[in-house]
Structure formats: structure tokens, C-alpha cells
mmCIF file of C-alpha atoms in Angstrom:
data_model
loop_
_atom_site.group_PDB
_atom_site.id
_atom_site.type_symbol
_atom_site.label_atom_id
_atom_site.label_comp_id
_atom_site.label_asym_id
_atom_site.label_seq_id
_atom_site.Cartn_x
_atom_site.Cartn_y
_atom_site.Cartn_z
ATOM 1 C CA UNK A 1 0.000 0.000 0.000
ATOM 2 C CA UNK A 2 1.195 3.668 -0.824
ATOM 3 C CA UNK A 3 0.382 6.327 1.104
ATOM 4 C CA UNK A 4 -1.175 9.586 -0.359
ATOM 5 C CA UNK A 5 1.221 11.444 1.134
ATOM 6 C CA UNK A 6 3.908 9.848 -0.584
ATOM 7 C CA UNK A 7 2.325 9.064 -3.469
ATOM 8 C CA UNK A 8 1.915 13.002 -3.190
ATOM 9 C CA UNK A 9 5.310 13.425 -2.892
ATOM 10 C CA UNK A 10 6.068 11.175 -5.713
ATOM 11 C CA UNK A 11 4.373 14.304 -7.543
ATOM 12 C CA UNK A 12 1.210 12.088 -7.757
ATOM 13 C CA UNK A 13 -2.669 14.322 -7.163
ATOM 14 C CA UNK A 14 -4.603 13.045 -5.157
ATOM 15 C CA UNK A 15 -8.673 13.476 -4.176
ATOM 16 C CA UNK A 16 -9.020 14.453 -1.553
ATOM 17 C CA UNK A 17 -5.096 15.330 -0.746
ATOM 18 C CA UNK A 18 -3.652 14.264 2.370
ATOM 19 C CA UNK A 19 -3.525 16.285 5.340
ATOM 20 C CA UNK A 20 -1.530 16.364 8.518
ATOM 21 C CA UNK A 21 -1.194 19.924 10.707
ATOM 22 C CA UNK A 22 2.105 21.304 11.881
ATOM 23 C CA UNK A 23 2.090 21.093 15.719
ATOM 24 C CA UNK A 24 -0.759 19.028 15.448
ATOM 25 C CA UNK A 25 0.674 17.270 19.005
ATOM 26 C CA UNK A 26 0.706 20.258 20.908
ATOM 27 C CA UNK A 27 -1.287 22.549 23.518
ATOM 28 C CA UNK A 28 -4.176 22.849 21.774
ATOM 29 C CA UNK A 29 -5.436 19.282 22.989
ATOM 30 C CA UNK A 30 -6.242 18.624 26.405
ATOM 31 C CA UNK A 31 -4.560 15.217 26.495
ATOM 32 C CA UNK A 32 -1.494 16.860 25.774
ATOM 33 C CA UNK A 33 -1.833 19.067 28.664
ATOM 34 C CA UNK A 34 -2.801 16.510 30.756
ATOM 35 C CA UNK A 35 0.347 14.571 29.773
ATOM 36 C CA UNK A 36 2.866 17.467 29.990
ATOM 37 C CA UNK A 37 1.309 18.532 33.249
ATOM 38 C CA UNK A 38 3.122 14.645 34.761
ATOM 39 C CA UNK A 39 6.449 16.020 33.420
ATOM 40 C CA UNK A 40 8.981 18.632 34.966
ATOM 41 C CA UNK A 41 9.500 20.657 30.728
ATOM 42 C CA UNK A 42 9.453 20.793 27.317
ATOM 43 C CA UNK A 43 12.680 18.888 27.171
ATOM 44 C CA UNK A 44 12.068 16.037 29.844
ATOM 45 C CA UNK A 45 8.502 15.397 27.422
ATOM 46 C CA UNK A 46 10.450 15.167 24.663
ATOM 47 C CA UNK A 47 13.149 12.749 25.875
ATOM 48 C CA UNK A 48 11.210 10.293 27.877
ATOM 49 C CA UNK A 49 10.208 7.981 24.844
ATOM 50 C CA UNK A 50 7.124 7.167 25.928
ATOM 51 C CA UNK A 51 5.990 10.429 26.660
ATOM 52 C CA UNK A 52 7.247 11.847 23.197
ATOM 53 C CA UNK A 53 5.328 8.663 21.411
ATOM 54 C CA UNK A 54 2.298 9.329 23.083
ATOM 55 C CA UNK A 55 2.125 12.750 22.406
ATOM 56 C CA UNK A 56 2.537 11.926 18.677
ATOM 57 C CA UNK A 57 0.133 9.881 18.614
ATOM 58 C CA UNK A 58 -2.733 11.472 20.266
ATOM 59 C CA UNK A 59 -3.911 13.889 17.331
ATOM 60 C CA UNK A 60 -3.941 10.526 15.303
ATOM 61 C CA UNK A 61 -6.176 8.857 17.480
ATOM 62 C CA UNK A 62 -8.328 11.681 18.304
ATOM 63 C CA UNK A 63 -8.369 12.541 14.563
ATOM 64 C CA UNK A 64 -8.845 9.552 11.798
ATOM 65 C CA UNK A 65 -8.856 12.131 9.013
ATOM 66 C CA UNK A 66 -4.999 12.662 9.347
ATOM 67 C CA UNK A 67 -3.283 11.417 7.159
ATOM 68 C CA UNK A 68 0.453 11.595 9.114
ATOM 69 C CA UNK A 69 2.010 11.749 12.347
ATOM 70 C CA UNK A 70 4.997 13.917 12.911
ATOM 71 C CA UNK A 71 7.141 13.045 16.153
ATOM 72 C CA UNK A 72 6.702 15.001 19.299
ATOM 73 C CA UNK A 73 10.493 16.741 19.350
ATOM 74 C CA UNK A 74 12.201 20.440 18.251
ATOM 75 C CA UNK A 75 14.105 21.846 15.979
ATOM 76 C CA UNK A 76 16.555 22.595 18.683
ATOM 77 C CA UNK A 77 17.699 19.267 19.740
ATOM 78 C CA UNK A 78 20.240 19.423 17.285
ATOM 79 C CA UNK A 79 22.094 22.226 19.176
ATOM 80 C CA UNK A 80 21.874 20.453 22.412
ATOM 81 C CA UNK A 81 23.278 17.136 20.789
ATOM 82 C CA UNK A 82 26.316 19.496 20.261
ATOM 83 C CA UNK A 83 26.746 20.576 23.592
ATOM 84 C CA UNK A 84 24.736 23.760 23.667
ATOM 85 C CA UNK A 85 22.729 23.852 27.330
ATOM 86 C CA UNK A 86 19.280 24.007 25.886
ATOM 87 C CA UNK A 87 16.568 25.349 28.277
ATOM 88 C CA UNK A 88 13.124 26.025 27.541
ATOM 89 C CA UNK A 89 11.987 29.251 29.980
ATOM 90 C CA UNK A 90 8.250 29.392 30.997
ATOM 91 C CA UNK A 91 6.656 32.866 28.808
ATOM 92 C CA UNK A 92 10.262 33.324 27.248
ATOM 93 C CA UNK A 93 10.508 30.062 25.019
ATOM 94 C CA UNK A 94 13.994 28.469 23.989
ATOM 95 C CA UNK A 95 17.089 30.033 25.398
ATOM 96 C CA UNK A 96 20.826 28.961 25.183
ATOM 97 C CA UNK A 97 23.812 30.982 25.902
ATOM 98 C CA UNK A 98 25.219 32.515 22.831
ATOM 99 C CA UNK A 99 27.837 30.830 21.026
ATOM 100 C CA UNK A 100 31.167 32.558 20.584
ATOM 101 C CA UNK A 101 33.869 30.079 19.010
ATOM 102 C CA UNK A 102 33.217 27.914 16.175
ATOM 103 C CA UNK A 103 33.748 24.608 15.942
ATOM 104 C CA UNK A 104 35.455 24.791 19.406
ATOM 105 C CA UNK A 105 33.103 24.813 21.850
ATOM 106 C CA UNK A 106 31.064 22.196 19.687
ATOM 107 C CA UNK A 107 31.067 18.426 20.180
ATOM 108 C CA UNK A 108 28.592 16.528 18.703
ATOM 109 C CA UNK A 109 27.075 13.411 21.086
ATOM 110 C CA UNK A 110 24.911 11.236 19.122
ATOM 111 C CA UNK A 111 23.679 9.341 22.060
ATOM 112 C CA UNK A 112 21.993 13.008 23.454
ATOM 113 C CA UNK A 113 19.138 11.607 20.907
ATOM 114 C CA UNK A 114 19.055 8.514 20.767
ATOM 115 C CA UNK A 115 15.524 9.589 23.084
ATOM 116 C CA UNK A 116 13.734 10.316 20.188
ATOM 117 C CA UNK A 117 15.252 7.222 17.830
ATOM 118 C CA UNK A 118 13.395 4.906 20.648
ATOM 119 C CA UNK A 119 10.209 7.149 20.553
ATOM 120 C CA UNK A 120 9.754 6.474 16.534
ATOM 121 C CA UNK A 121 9.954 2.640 17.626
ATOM 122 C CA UNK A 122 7.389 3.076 19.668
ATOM 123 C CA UNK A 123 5.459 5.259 17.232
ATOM 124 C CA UNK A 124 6.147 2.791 14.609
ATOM 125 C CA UNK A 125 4.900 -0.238 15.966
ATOM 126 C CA UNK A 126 1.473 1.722 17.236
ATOM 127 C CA UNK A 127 0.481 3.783 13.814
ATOM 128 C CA UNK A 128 -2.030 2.591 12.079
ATOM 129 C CA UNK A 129 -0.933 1.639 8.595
ATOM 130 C CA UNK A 130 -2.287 4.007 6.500
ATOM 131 C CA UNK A 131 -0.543 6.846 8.515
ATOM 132 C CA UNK A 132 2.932 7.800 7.173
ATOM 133 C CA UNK A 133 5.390 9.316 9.811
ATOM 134 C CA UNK A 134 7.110 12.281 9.844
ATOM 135 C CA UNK A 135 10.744 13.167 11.008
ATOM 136 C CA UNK A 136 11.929 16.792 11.438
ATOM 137 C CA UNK A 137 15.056 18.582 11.314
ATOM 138 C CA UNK A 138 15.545 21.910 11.781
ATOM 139 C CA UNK A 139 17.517 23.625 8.621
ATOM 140 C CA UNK A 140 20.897 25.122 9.549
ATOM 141 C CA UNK A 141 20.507 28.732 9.330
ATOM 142 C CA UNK A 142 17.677 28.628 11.352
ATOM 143 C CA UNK A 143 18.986 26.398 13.946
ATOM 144 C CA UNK A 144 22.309 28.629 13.909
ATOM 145 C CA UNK A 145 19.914 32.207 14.803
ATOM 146 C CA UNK A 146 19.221 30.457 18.006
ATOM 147 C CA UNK A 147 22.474 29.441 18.892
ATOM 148 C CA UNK A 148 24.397 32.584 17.735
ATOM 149 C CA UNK A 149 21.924 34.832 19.506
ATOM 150 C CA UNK A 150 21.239 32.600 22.439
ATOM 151 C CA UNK A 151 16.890 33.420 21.737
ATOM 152 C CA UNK A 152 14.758 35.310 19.167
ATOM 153 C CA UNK A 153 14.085 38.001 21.949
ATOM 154 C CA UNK A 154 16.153 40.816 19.799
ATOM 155 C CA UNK A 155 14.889 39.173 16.598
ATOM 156 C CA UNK A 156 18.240 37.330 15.545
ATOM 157 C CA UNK A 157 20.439 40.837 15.371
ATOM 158 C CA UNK A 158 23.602 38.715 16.146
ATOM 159 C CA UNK A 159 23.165 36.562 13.375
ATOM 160 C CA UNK A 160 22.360 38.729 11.252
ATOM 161 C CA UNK A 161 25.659 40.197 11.748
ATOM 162 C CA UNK A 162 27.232 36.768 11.362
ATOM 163 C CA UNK A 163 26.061 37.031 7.970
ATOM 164 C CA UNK A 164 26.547 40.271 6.992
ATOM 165 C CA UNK A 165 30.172 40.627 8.744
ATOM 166 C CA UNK A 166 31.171 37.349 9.445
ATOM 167 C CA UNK A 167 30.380 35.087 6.777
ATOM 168 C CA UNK A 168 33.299 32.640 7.086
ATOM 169 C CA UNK A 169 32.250 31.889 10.901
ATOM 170 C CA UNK A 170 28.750 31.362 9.966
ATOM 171 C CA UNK A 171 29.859 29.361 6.971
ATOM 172 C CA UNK A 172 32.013 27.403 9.896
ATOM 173 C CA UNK A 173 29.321 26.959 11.988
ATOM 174 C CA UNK A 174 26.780 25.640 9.014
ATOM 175 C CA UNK A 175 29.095 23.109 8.372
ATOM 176 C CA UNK A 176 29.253 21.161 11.551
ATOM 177 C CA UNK A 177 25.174 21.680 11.618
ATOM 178 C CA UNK A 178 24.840 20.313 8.289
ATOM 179 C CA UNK A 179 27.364 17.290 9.060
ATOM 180 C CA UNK A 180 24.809 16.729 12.795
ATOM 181 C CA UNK A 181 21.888 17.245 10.714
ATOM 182 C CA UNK A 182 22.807 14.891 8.420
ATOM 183 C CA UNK A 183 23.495 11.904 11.191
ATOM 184 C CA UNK A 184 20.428 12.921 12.753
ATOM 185 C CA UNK A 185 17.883 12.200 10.112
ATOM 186 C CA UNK A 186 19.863 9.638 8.688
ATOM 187 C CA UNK A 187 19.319 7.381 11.768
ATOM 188 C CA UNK A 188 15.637 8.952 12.276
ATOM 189 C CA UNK A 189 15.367 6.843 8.442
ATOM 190 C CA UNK A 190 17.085 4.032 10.019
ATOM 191 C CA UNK A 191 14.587 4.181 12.807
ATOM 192 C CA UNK A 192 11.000 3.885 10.438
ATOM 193 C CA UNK A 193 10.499 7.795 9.166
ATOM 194 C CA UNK A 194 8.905 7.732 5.679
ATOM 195 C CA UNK A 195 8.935 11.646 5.538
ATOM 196 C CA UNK A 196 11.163 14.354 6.028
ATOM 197 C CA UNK A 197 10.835 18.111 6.805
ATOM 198 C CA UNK A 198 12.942 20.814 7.019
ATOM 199 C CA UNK A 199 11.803 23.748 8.805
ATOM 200 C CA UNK A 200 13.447 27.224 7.840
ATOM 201 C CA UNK A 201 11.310 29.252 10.138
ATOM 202 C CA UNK A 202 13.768 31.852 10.015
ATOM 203 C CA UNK A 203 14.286 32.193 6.135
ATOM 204 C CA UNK A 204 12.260 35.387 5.936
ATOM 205 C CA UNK A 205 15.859 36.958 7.859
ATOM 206 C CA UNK A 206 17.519 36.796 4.408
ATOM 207 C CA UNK A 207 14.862 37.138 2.433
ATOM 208 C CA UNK A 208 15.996 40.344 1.281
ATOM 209 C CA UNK A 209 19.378 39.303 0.656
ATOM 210 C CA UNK A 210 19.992 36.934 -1.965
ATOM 211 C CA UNK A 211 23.330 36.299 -2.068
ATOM 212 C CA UNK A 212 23.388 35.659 1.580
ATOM 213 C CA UNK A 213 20.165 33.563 1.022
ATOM 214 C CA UNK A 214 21.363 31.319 -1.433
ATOM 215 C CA UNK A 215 24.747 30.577 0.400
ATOM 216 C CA UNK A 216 23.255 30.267 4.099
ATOM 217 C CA UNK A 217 19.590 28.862 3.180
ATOM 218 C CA UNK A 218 19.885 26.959 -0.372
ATOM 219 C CA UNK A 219 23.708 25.618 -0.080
ATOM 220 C CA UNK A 220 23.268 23.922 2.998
ATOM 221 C CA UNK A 221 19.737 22.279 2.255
ATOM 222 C CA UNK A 222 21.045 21.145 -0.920
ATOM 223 C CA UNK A 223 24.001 19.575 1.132
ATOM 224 C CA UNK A 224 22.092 17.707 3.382
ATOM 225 C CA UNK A 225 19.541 16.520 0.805
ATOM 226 C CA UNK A 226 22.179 15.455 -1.644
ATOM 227 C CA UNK A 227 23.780 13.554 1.366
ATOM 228 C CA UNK A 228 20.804 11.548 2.701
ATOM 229 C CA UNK A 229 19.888 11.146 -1.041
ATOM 230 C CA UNK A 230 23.031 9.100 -1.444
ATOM 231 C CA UNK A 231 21.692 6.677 1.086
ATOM 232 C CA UNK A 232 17.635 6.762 0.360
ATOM 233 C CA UNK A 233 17.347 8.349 -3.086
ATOM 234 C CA UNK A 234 13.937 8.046 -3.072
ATOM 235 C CA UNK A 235 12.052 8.987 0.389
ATOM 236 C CA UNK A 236 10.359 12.248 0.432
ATOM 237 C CA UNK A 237 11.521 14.877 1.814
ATOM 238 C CA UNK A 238 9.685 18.638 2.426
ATOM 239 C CA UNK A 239 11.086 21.833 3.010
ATOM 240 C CA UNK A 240 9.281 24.549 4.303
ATOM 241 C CA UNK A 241 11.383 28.234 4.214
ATOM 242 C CA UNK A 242 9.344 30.496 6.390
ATOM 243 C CA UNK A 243 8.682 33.893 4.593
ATOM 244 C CA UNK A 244 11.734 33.340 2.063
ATOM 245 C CA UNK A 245 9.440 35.924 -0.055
ATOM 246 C CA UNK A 246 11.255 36.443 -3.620
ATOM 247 C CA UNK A 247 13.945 33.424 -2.982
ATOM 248 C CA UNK A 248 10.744 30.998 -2.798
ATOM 249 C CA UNK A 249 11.337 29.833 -6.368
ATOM 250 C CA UNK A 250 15.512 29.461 -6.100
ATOM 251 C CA UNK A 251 14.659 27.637 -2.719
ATOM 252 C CA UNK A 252 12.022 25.121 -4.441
ATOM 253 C CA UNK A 253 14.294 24.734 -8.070
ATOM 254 C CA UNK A 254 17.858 24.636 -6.822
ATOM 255 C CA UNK A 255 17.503 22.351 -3.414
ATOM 256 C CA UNK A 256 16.578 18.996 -4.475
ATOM 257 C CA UNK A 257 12.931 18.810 -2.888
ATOM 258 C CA UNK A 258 10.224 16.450 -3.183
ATOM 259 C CA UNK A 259 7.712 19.141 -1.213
ATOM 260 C CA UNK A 260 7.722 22.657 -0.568
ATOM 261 C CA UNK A 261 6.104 24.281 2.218
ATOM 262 C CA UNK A 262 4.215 27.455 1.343
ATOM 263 C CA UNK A 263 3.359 30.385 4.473
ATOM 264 C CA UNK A 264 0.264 31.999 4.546
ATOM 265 C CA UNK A 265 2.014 34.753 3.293
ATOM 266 C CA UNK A 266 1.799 32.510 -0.073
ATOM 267 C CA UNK A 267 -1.239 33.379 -2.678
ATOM 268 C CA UNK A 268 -1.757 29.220 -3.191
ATOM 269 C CA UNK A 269 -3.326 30.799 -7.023
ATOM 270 C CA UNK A 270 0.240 32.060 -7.583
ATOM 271 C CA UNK A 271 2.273 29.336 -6.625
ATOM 272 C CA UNK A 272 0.084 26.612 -7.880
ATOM 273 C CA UNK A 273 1.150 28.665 -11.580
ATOM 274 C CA UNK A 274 4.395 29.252 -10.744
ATOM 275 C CA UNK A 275 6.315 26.622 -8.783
ATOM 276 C CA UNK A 276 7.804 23.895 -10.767
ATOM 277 C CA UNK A 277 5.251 21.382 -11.319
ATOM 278 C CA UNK A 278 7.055 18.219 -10.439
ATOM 279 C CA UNK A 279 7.240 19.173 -6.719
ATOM 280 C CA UNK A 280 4.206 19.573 -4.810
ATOM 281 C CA UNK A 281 2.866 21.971 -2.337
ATOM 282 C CA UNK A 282 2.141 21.743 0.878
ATOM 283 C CA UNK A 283 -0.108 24.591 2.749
ATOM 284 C CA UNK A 284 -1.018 27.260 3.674
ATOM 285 C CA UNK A 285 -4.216 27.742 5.914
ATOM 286 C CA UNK A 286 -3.411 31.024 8.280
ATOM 287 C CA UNK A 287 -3.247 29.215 11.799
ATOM 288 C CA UNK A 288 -5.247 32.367 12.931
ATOM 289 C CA UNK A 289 -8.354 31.192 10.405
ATOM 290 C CA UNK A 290 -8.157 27.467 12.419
ATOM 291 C CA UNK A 291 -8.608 29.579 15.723
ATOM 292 C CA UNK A 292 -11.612 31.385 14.369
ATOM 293 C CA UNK A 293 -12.532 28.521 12.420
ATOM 294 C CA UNK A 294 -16.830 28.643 10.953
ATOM 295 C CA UNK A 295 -17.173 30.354 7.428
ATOM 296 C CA UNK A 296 -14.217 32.080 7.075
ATOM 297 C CA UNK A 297 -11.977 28.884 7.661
ATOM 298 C CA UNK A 298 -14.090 26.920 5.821
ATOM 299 C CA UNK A 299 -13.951 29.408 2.944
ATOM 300 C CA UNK A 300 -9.933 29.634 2.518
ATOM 301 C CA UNK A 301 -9.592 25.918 3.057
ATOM 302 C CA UNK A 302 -11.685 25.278 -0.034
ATOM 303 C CA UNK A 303 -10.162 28.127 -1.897
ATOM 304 C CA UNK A 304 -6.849 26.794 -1.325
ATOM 305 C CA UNK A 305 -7.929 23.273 -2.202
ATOM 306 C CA UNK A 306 -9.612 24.777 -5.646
ATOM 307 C CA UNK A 307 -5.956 26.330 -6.162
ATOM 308 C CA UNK A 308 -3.832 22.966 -6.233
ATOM 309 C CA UNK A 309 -6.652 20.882 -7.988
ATOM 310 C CA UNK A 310 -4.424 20.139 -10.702
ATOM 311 C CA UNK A 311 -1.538 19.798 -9.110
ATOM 312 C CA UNK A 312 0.430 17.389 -6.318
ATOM 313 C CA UNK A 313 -0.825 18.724 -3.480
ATOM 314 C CA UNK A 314 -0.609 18.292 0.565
ATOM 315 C CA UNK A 315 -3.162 20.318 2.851
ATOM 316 C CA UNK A 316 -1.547 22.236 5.722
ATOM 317 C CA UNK A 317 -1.361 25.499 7.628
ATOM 318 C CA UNK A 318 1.150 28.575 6.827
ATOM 319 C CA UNK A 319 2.739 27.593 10.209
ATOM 320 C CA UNK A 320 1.984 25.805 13.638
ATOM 321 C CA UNK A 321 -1.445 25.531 15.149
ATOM 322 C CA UNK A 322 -1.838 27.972 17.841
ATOM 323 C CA UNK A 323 -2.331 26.986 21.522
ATOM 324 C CA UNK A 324 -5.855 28.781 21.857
ATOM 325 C CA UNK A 325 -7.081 26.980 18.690
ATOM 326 C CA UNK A 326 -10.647 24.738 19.583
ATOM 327 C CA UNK A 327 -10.127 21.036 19.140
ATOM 328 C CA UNK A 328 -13.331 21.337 17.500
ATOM 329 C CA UNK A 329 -11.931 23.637 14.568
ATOM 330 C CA UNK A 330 -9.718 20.979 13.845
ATOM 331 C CA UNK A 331 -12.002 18.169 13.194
ATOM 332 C CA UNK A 332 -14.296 21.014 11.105
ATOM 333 C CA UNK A 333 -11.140 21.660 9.270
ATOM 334 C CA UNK A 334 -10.260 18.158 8.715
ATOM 335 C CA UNK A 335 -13.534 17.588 7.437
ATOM 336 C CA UNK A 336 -13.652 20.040 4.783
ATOM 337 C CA UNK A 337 -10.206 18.882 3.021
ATOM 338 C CA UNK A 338 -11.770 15.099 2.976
ATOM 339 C CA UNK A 339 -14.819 15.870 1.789
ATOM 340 C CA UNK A 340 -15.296 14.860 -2.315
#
């Protein structure tokens, strides 16, 4: 049996297309609150197994309609395999201290997540066949804002500067996150994912910049997809470059992808014309329209829909469902996409 989200990926349409939710295990659901209420953080959820496989699992069972789970984890746990002390503050989000020498002060400890290799076990032997399972990485440039600032809370400035003044270092310190990145979703292959995703939430930084765009954002992608395509030249893999604006179309024809992820900043008319046809799309409902949910939801969810009709085409959001969003919103939602 193929799954229609890799039969998607394969550049296949399908009615009606699969769907799956970034953050779908999350805050939203009062399971999940339930759960993370028996642990002490973010971090001891996400590396006790069989808290992190439960957690996956939970939208799954709660909603049939999806069509993929996505493992309970963060982009983040790639710094921390490297040595970085990763803490996630109450109100404040991730923090780390900033990072001054590169590769130095970086050592990378692949048993830090092996964690989350035993969670997929446990995830693989519980999802129902028809569900394909997601693995995550976070790109390096994004991953690399966080460590070179230490948080977002002055919106990256520090990296920024890597880039614009220090381009060798930040070149450096892409490097040993593409080489991590690389081991990491290698084994998370090795350990049942059928789907990758990068996430490039922080794109949009260089969005304006393309020379700095295509040598921080598209050269180390492309590395890392060439390098797990070496091993498994044919599993799927998404990437998803947050607000990349005008470098959307070198992003999707340059890097090598299967699947591009597409913001809500994204007219779905425009880049169901525009975007090379043999990769499909993956999108964009604005998380905000999933709070709100009713008419208006309903409305851009078939709109979007009507947009990739002829085209390979995966139902999302433009980002991560919120933590105020209704439960019930989401199985409205859900729904619409499957309905024929």
C-alpha cells in the first residue's frame, strides 16, 4: 500500500489530498496538557520515549482524518546534541547561551538523541498503517539564529551580523550543523520515518538578501539533501522556508525537494502557476483562520484546495497551530479537506 502522502510526494494528485497539521501534538489538545502537566519541561517530554510517542500519537487517534504523524520533538535538539545547554523558559521560550567560538566549543554526542530514535519505535509499531510518519530537522541557518543569539528576543540581530560581517564563521558553523543534521535524520530513516521536513522558520531573515540567502539557506539544504539522497534516493523529503518571499522559487528549483512548504504569506493561485510542477505543495491555511474557524476557515480551506486541484498537493497550515485553537476547529477543518 502507498500512502497519499507519498504518493503526493512522488508528484502524484490526489482526491481528496492528504492532510496532517504542523504542531498538530501540541497545547491545543487537552490530552497533551494533561500529559505534559506529569512532566517537569518541554525537554524532559520530549526525551522520555514514551511520553514523546504518546504525544505523537494522540492527534492521530483523536483525529482519523490525518493522514500523518509527525514526532513530538524540536528543531533545537540538534544544538543540544552538540553541547549547547538548551533550556526552555516558561513565557520566554527556547534560550541557550550565545555561542562565541566555532567549531570549538562544539562536540557533537549522538547518544543526546538517541531519546527520540526509541520514541519512533514506539510510534512505529502503534500507527495505524495508513498513517505515514514524519521526522523533522531543523535547517541550519535557522537552527544557527538560536544558537548565535542565544533566543529570538532581539529578533536574531547577532546573526544577522554573522552574515553580513562574518560570513566565514557562519559558513564554519553551518558546516558542523549540516554534518549533525545529516546523522540525525539519517538514523531517524534508520529508525521507520517515511517523511522528512525541514523547517526554515527563520528564512524570511535573508529574504531580502539573496546572495546571503542562497549561500546560508539553499547551499546547505542542498548539502544535506544530496547527502541523505546518497543513502535513500527516493524517500520524500519537504522543506518549508518560512517567509523566504522572492527566494521561494531558487529555494524550491535549486535544493533537491520532493515538497515545498508554502506560508500563509503565499497566494496558493500564484504558486500553484508558478512553482515547478514536479514538486508539490504543501499549505497554507493562516493558523489564525483554524482559531476562528466557521465560514471564514471553511472558505480559505476550499479556496486553497480549488488552487492545487491540478496539481500534487498536501493540505496544511502557513505555520503551527496555535495553543488557543478549539479542538473542535480541527475536526471542522479536517472535514472540509476530505470531503469529495
Amino acid at each position: 500500500m502507498t500512502l497519499s502522502l507519498i504518493k503526493t510526494l512522488q508528484s502524484k494528485t490526489c482526491n481528496p489530498p492528504p492532510v496532517w497539521l504542523m504542531r498538530q501534538a501540541g497545547r491545543y489538545l487537552p490530552e497533551y496538557r494533561d500529559l505534559r502537566a506529569t512532566t517537569s519541561g518541554f525537554m524532559d517530554a520530549a526525551m522520555t520515549p514514551e511520553v514523546a510517542a504518546e504525544m505523537t500519537l494522540q492527534p492521530i487517534r483523536r483525529y482519523p482524518q490525518l493522514d500523518a504523524a509527525i514526532i513530538f520533538s524540536d528543531i533545537l535538539v540538534t544544538p543540544y546534541a552538540l553541547g549547547m545547554d538548551l533550556q526552555f523558559r516558561q513565557g520566554e521560550g527556547p534560550w541557550m547561551p550565545a555561542l562565541n567560538n566555532v567549531p570549538q566549543e562544539l562536540s557533537f554526542d549522538p547518544t543526546k538523541l538517541e531519546p527520540i530514535y526509541e520514541a519512533l519505535d514506539i510510534v512505529k509499531k502503534e500507527l495505524p498503517e495508513d498513517k505515514a510518519l514524519i521526522g523533522f530537522a531543523g535547517s541550519p541557518w535557522t537552527v544557527a539564529c538560536y544558537m548565535i543569539s542565544g533566543s529570538n528576543h532581539d529578533h536574531f540581530s547577532a546573526a544577522k551580523d554573522w552574515a553580513m560581517n562574518q560570513p566565514q564563521r557562519l559558513t564554519d558553523l553551518l558546516n558542523v550543523l549540516t554534518d549533525a543534521t545529516v546523522f540525525y535524520l539519517l538514523e531517524k530513516i534508520r529508525h521507520g520515518v517515511d517523511v522528512i521536513q525541514l523547517f526554515d522558520s527563520w528564512a524570511g531573515l535573508l529574504a531580502d538578501h539573496p546572495e546571503q540567502f542562497h549561500k546560508f539557506i539553499i547551499t546547505p539544504t542542498q548539502n544535506i539533501i544530496d547527502r541523505i539522497r546518497k543513502w535513500h534516493p527516493y524517500l520524500p523529503i519537504i522543506g518549508f522556508p518560512r517567509q523566504a518571499g522572492t527566494q521561494l522559487l531558487d529555494y524550491a528549483q535549486i535544493s533537491g525537494l520532493n515538497g515545498l512548504g508554502l506560508g500563509q504569506d503565499i497566494d496558493p493561485v500564484w504558486a500553484a502557476q508558478h512553482i515547478p510542477s514536479h514538486l508539490a505543495l504543501q499549505g497554507n491555511l493562516d493558523p489564525e483562520l483554524l482559531v476562528a474557524g466557521g465560514e471564514p476557515m471553511i472558505a480559505q480551506a476550499r479556496h486553497i484546495i480549488k488552487s492545487m486541484q491540478d496539481r500534487a498537493f498536501i493540505f496544511n497550515l502557513g505555520h503551527g497551530i496555535l495553543q488557543t485553537t478549539p479542538p473542535d476547529h480541527v475536526a471542522q477543518l479536517l472535514s472540509v479537506v476530505k470531503e469529495r
